[in-house]
mmCIF file of C-alpha atoms and ligand atoms in Angstrom:
data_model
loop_
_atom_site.group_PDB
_atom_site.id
_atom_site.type_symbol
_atom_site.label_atom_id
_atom_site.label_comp_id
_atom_site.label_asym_id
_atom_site.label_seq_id
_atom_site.Cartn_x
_atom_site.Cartn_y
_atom_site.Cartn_z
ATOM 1 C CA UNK A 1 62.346 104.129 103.485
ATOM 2 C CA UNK A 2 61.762 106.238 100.261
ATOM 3 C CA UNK A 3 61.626 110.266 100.331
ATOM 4 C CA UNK A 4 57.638 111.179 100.011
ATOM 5 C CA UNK A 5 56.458 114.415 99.000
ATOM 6 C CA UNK A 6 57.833 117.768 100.293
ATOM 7 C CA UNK A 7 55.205 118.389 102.491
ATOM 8 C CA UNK A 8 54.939 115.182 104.775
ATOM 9 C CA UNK A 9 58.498 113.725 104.290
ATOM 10 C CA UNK A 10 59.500 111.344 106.264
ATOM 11 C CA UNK A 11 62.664 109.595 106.104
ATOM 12 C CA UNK A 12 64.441 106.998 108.526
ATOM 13 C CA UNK A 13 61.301 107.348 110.459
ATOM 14 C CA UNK A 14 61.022 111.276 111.093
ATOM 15 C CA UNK A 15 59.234 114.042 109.736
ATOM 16 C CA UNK A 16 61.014 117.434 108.850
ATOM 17 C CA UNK A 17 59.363 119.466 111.467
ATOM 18 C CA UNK A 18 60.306 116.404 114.200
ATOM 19 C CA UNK A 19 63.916 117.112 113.388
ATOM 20 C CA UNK A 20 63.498 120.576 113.564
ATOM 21 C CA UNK A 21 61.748 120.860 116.752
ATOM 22 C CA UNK A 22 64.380 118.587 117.948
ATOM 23 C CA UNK A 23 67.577 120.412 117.265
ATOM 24 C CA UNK A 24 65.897 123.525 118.693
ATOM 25 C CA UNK A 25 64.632 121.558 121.811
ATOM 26 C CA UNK A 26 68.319 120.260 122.443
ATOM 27 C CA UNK A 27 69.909 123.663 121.570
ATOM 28 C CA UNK A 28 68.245 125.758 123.274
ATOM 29 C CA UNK A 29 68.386 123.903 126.520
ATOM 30 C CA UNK A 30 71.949 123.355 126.198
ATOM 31 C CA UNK A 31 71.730 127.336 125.239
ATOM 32 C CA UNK A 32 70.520 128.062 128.696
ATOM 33 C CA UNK A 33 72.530 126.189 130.934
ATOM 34 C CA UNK A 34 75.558 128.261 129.488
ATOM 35 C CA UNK A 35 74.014 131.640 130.438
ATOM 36 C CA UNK A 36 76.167 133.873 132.175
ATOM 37 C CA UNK A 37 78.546 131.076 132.086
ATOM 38 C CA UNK A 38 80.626 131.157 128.398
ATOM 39 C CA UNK A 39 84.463 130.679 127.974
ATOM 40 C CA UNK A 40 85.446 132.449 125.030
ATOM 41 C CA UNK A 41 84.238 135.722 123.556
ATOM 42 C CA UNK A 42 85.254 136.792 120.187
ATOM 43 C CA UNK A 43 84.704 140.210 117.856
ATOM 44 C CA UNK A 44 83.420 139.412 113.966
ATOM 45 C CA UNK A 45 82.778 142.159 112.072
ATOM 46 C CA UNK A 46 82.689 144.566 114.084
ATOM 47 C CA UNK A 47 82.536 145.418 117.953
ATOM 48 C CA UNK A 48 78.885 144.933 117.783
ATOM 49 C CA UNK A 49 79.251 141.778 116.344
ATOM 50 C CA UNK A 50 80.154 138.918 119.226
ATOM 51 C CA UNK A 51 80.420 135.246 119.196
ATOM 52 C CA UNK A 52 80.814 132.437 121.813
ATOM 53 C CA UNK A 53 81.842 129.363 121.853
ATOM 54 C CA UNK A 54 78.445 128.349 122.593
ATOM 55 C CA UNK A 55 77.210 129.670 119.036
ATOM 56 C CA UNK A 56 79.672 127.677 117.350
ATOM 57 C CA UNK A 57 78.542 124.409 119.757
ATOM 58 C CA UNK A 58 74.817 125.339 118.663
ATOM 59 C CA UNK A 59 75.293 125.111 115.316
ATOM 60 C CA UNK A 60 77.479 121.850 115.603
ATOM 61 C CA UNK A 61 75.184 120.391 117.222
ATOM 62 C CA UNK A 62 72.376 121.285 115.315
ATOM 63 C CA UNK A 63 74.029 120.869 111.946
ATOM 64 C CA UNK A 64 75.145 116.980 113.093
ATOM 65 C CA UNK A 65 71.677 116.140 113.786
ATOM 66 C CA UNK A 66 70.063 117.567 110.856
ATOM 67 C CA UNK A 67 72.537 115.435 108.605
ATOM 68 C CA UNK A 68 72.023 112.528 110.632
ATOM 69 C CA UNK A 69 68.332 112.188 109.512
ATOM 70 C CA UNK A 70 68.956 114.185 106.186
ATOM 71 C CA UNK A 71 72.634 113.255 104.263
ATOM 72 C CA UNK A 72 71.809 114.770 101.142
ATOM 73 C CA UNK A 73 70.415 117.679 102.387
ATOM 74 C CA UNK A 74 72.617 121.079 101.932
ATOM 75 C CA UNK A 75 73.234 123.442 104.836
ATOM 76 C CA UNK A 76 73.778 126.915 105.181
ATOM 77 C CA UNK A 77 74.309 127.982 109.434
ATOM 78 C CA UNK A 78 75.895 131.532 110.155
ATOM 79 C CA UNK A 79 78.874 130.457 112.226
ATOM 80 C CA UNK A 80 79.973 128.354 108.746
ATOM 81 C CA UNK A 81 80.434 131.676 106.927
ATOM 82 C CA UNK A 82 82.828 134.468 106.978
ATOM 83 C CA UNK A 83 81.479 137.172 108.655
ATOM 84 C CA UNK A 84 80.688 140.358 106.248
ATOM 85 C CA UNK A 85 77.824 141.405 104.335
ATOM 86 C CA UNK A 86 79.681 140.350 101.183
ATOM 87 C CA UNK A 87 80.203 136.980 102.264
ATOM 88 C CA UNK A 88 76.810 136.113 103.330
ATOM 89 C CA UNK A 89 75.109 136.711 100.010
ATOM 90 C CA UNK A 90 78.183 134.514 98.256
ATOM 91 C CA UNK A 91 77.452 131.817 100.392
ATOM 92 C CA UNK A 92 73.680 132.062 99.744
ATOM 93 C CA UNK A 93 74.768 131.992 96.169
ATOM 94 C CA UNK A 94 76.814 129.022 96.435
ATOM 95 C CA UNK A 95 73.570 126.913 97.873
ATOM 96 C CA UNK A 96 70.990 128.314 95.398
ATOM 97 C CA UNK A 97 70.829 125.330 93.601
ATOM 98 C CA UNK A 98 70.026 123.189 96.625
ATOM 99 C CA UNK A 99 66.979 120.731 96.676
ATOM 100 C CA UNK A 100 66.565 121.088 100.550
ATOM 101 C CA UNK A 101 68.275 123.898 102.278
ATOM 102 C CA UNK A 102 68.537 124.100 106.097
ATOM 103 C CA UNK A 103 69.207 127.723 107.079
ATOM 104 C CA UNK A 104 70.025 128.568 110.951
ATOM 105 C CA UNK A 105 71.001 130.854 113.385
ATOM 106 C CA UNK A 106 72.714 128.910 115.951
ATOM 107 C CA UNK A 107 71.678 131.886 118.599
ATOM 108 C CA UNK A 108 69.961 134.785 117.058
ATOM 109 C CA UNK A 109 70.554 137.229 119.958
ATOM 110 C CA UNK A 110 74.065 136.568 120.983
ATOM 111 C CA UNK A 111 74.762 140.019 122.411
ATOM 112 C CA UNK A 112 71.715 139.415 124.871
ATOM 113 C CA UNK A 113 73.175 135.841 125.818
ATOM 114 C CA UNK A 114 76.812 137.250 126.540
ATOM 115 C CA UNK A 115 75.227 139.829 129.433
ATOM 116 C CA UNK A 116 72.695 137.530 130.355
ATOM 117 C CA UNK A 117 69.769 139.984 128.636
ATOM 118 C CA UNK A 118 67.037 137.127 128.388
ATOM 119 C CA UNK A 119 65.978 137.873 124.733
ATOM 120 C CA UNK A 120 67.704 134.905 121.763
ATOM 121 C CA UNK A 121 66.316 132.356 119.797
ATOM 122 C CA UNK A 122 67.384 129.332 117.770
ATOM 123 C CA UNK A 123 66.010 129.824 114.562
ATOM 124 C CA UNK A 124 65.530 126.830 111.704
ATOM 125 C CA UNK A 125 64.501 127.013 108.274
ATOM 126 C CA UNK A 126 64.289 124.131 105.709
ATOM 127 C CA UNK A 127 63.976 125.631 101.959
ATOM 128 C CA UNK A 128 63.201 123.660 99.430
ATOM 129 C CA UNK A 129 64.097 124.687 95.888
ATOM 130 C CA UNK A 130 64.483 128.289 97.271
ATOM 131 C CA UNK A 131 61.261 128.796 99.270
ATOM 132 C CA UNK A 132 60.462 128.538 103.087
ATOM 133 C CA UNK A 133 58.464 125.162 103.626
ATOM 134 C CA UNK A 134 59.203 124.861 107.897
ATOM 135 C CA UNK A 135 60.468 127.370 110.043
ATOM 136 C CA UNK A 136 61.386 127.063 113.651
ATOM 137 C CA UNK A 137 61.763 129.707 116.294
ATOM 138 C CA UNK A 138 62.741 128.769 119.677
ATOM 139 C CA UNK A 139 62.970 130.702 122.867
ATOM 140 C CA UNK A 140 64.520 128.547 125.390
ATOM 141 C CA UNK A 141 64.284 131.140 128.200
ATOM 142 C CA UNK A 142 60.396 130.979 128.484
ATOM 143 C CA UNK A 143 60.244 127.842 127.011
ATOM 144 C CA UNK A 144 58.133 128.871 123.799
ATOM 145 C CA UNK A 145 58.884 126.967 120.297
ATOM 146 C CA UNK A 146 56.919 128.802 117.452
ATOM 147 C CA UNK A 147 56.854 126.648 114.303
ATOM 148 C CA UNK A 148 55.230 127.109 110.518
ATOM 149 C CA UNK A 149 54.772 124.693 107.967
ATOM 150 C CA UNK A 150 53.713 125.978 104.293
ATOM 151 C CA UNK A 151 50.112 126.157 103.748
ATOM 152 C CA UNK A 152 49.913 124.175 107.552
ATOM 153 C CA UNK A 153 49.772 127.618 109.727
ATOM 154 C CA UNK A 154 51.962 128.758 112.683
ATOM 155 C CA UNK A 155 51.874 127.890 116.077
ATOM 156 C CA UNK A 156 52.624 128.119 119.163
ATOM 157 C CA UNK A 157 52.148 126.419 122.418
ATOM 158 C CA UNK A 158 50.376 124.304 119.735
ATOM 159 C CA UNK A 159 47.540 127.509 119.161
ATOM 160 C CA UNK A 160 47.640 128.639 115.883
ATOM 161 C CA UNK A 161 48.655 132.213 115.396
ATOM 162 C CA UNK A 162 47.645 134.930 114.058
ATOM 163 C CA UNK A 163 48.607 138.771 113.364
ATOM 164 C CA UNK A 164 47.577 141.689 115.220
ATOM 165 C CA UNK A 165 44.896 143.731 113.679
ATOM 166 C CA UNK A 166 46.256 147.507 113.710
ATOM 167 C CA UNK A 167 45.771 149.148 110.594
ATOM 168 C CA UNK A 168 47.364 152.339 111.261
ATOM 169 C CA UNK A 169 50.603 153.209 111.815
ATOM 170 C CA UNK A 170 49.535 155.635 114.918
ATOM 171 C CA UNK A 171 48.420 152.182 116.932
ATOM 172 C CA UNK A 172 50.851 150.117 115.712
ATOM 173 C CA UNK A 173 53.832 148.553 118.446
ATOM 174 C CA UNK A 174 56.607 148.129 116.310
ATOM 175 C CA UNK A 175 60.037 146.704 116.182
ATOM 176 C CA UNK A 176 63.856 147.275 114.703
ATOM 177 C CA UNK A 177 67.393 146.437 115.590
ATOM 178 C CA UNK A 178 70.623 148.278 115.926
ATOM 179 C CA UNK A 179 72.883 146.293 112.740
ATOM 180 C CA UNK A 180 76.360 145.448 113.383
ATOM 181 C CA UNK A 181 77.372 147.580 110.065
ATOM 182 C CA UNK A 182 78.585 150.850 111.252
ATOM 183 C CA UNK A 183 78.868 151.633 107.546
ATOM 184 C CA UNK A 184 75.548 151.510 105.617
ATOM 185 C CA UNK A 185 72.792 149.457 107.647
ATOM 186 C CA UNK A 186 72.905 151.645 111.006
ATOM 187 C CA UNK A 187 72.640 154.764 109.663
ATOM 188 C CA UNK A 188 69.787 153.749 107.250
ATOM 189 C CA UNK A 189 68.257 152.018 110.184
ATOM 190 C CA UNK A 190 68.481 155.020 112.113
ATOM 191 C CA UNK A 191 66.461 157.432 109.504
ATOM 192 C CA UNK A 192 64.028 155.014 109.783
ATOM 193 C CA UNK A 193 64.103 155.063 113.278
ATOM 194 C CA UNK A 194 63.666 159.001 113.694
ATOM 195 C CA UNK A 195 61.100 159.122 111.036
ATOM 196 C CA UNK A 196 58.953 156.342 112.594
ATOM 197 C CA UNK A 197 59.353 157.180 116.348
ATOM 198 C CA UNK A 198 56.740 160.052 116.362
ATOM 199 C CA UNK A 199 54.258 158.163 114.053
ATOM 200 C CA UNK A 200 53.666 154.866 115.769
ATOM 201 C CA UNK A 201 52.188 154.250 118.859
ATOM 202 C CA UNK A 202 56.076 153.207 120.206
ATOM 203 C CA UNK A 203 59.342 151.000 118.997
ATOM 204 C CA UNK A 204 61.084 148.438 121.036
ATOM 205 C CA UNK A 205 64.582 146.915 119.796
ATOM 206 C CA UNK A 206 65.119 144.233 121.922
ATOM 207 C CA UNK A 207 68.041 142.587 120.061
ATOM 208 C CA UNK A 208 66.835 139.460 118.225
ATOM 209 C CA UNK A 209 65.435 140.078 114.208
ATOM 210 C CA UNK A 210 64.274 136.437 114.916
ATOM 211 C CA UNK A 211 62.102 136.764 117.751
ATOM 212 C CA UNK A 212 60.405 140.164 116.903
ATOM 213 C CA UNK A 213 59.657 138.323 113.481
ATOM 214 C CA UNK A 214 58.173 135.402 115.784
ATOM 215 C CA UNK A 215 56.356 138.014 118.068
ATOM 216 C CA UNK A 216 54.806 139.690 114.600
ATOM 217 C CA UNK A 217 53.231 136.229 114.006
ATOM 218 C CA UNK A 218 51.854 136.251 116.997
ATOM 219 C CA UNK A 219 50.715 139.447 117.236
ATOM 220 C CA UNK A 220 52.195 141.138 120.108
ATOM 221 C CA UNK A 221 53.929 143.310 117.840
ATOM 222 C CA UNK A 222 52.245 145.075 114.583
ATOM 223 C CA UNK A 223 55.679 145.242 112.581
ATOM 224 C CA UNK A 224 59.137 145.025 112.265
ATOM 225 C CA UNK A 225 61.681 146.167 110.177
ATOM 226 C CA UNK A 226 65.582 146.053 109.615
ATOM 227 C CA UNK A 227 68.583 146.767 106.873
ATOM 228 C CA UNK A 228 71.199 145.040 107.059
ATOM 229 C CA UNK A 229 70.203 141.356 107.833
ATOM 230 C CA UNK A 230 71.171 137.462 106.859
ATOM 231 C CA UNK A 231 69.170 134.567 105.176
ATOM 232 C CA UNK A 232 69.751 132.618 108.562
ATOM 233 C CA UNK A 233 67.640 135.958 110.623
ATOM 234 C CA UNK A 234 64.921 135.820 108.795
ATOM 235 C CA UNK A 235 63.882 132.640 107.033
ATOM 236 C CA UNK A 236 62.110 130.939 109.852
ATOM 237 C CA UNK A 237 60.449 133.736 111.136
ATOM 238 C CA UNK A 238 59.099 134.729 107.248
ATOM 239 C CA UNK A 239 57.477 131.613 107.219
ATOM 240 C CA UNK A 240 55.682 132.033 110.855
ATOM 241 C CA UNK A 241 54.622 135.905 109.629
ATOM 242 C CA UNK A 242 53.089 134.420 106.297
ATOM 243 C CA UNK A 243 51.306 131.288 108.138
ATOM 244 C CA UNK A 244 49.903 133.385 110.315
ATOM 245 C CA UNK A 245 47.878 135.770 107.929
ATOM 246 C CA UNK A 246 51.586 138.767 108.099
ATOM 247 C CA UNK A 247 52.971 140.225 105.430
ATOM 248 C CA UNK A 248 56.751 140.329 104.581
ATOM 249 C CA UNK A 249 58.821 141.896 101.793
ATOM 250 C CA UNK A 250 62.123 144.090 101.804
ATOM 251 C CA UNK A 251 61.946 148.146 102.788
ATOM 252 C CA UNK A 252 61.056 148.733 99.018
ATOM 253 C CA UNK A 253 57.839 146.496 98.780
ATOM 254 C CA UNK A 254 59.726 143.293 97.161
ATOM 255 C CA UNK A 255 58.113 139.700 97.926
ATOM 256 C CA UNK A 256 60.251 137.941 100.847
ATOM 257 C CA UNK A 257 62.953 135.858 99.210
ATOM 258 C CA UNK A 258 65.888 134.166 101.327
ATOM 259 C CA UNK A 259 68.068 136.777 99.558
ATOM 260 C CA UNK A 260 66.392 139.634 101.349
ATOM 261 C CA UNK A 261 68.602 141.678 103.183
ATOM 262 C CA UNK A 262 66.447 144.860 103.974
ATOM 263 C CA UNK A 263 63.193 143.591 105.795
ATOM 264 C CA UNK A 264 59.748 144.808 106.437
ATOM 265 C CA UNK A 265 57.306 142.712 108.172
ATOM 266 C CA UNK A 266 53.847 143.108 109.917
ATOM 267 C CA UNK A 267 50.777 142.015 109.992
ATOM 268 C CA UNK A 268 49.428 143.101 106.188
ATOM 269 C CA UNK A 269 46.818 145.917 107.361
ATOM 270 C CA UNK A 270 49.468 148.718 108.309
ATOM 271 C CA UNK A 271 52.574 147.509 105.525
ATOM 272 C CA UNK A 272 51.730 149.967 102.905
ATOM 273 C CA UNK A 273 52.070 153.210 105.304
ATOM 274 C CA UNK A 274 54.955 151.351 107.210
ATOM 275 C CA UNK A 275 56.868 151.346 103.617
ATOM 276 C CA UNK A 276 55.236 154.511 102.627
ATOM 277 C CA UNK A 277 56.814 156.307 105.832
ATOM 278 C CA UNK A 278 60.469 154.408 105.663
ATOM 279 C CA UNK A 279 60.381 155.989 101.696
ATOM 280 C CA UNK A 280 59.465 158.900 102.664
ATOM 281 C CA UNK A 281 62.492 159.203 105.145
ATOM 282 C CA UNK A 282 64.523 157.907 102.507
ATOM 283 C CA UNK A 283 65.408 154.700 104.924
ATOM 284 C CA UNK A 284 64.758 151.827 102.428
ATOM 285 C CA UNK A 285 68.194 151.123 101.152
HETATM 286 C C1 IPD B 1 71.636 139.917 115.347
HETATM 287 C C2 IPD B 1 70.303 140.100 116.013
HETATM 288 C C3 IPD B 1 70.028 141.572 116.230
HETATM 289 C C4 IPD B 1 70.100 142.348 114.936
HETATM 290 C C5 IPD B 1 71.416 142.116 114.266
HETATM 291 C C6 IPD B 1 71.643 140.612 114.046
HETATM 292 P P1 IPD B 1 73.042 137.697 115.997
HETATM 293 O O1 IPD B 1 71.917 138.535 115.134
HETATM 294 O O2 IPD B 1 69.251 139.552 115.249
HETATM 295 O O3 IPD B 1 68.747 141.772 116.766
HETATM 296 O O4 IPD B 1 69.932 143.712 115.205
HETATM 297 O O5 IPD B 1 71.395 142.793 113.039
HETATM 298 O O6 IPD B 1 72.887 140.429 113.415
HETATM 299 O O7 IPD B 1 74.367 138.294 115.638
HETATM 300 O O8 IPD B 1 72.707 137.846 117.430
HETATM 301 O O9 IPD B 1 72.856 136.335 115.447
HETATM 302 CA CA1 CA B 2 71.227 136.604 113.829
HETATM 303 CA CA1 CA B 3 73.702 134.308 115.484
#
């Protein structure tokens, strides 16, 4: 069978988002029957930066399956690259000229799996000549697979989504995370943090960029925001924010790219004062 367009392709029989949703499916379940129950814990980075065994098995096994339907396709998955800030964005580079580029995060929330905190995702992306065309988030603990397809909408539970409607930062329920770099992206995060605490209506960090991105298209949350993050955080959950009516750039305003480190999401009506108020705490890079 011949490759058709980007939008509806369908080779050996199945459709991008098919694969997609099936790799997440299988992950995720396999995900949760190792909770509480790993073998092997390892430091990357940093202390604050774990992996398992089971985030490495993920990715396998997600990465196998995604070439089985798709040989020519490139892949870029976070347990295949050396931990580091540095050597993320060189093995973003390395891909850029990729026709289709899966990006995932075998577990997006792996300090949550290792104590059994019920709060990680699988997240898939495919990119096709450097833009988001299908993103995938799945939360195998209450069983809820969010999924975007360009110019297709986001949904979930097969409802479409939408963003919330605050336009004010005062009413706003907003979201961050606590980076793994001790160095540059927690301190930055935490300016932000202390500026925005008193201005928003509150701030929950519940320890997967992937999730609160999925939970902004959705609209239980108004925004979220982080420095310091990877292509493989925040692809799929870019797409789900745009399909669903969001806005996302980086802290200074920029357009979403898959090189965007720096991230500010929400749903459109309260982004300008969300930027204006991380600028004015000097908390945008
Ligand atoms: C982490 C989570 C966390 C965020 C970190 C990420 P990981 O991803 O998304 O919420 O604060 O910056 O690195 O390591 O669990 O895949
Ligand atoms: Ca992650
Ligand atoms: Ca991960």
């Amino acid at each position: 069978m011949t490759v058709s367009d980007q939008q509806g392709t369908v080779v050996g029989g199945k459709s991008f988002a098919a694969v997609a949703i099936n790799c997440a499916a299988k992950a995720g379940e396999w995900i949760k029957s190792k909770l509480g129950n790993y073998e092997k814990l390892d430091i990357k980075y940093s202390a604050h930066d774990l992996v398992t065994e089971v985030d490495k098995g993920s990715e396998t096994l997600i990465k196998r399956l995604v070439l089985t339907h798709f040989p020519h396709h490139s892949f870029l998955g976070e347990e295949g690259v050396e931990p580091g800030p540095e050597a993320s964005a060189r093995a973003l580079e390395e891909v850029s000229e990729a026709e289709y580029l899966w990006i995932v995060d075998p577990i997006d929330g792996t300090t949550n799996f290792v104590h059994g905190f019920p709060f990680f995702v699988v997240s898939i992306a495919l990119a096709h000549k450097g833009e988001v065309i299908l993103g995938v988030v799945y939360d195998p603990m209450r069983d809820e697979l969010f999924i975007a397809e360009k110019g297709k909408g986001a949904y979930v539970h097969g409802k479409r989504m939408s963003v919330s409607q605050e336009d004010s930062l005062k009413t706003s329920l907003i979201a961050t995370g606590f980076p793994a770099d001790l160095d540059y992206a927690l301190p930055l995060n935490m300016k932000g943090l202390q500026a925005l605490a008193p201005q928003v209506r509150n701030i929950r960090s519940g320890g997967s960029a992937a999730l609160h991105m999925a939970y902004v298209a959705a609209g239980r949350l108004s925004g979220f925001w982080e420095i310091g993050l990877n292509s493989w955080d925040l692809a799929a959950g870019a797409l789900l924010i745009q399909e669903s009516g969001g806005t996302v750039t980086d802290t200074l305003g920029q357009p979403y790219s898959l090189g965007v480190r720096n991230v500010a999401a929400s749903n459109g009506k309260m982004h300008q004062s969300f930027l204006d108020a991380l600028a004015a705490a000097d908390a945008v890079k």
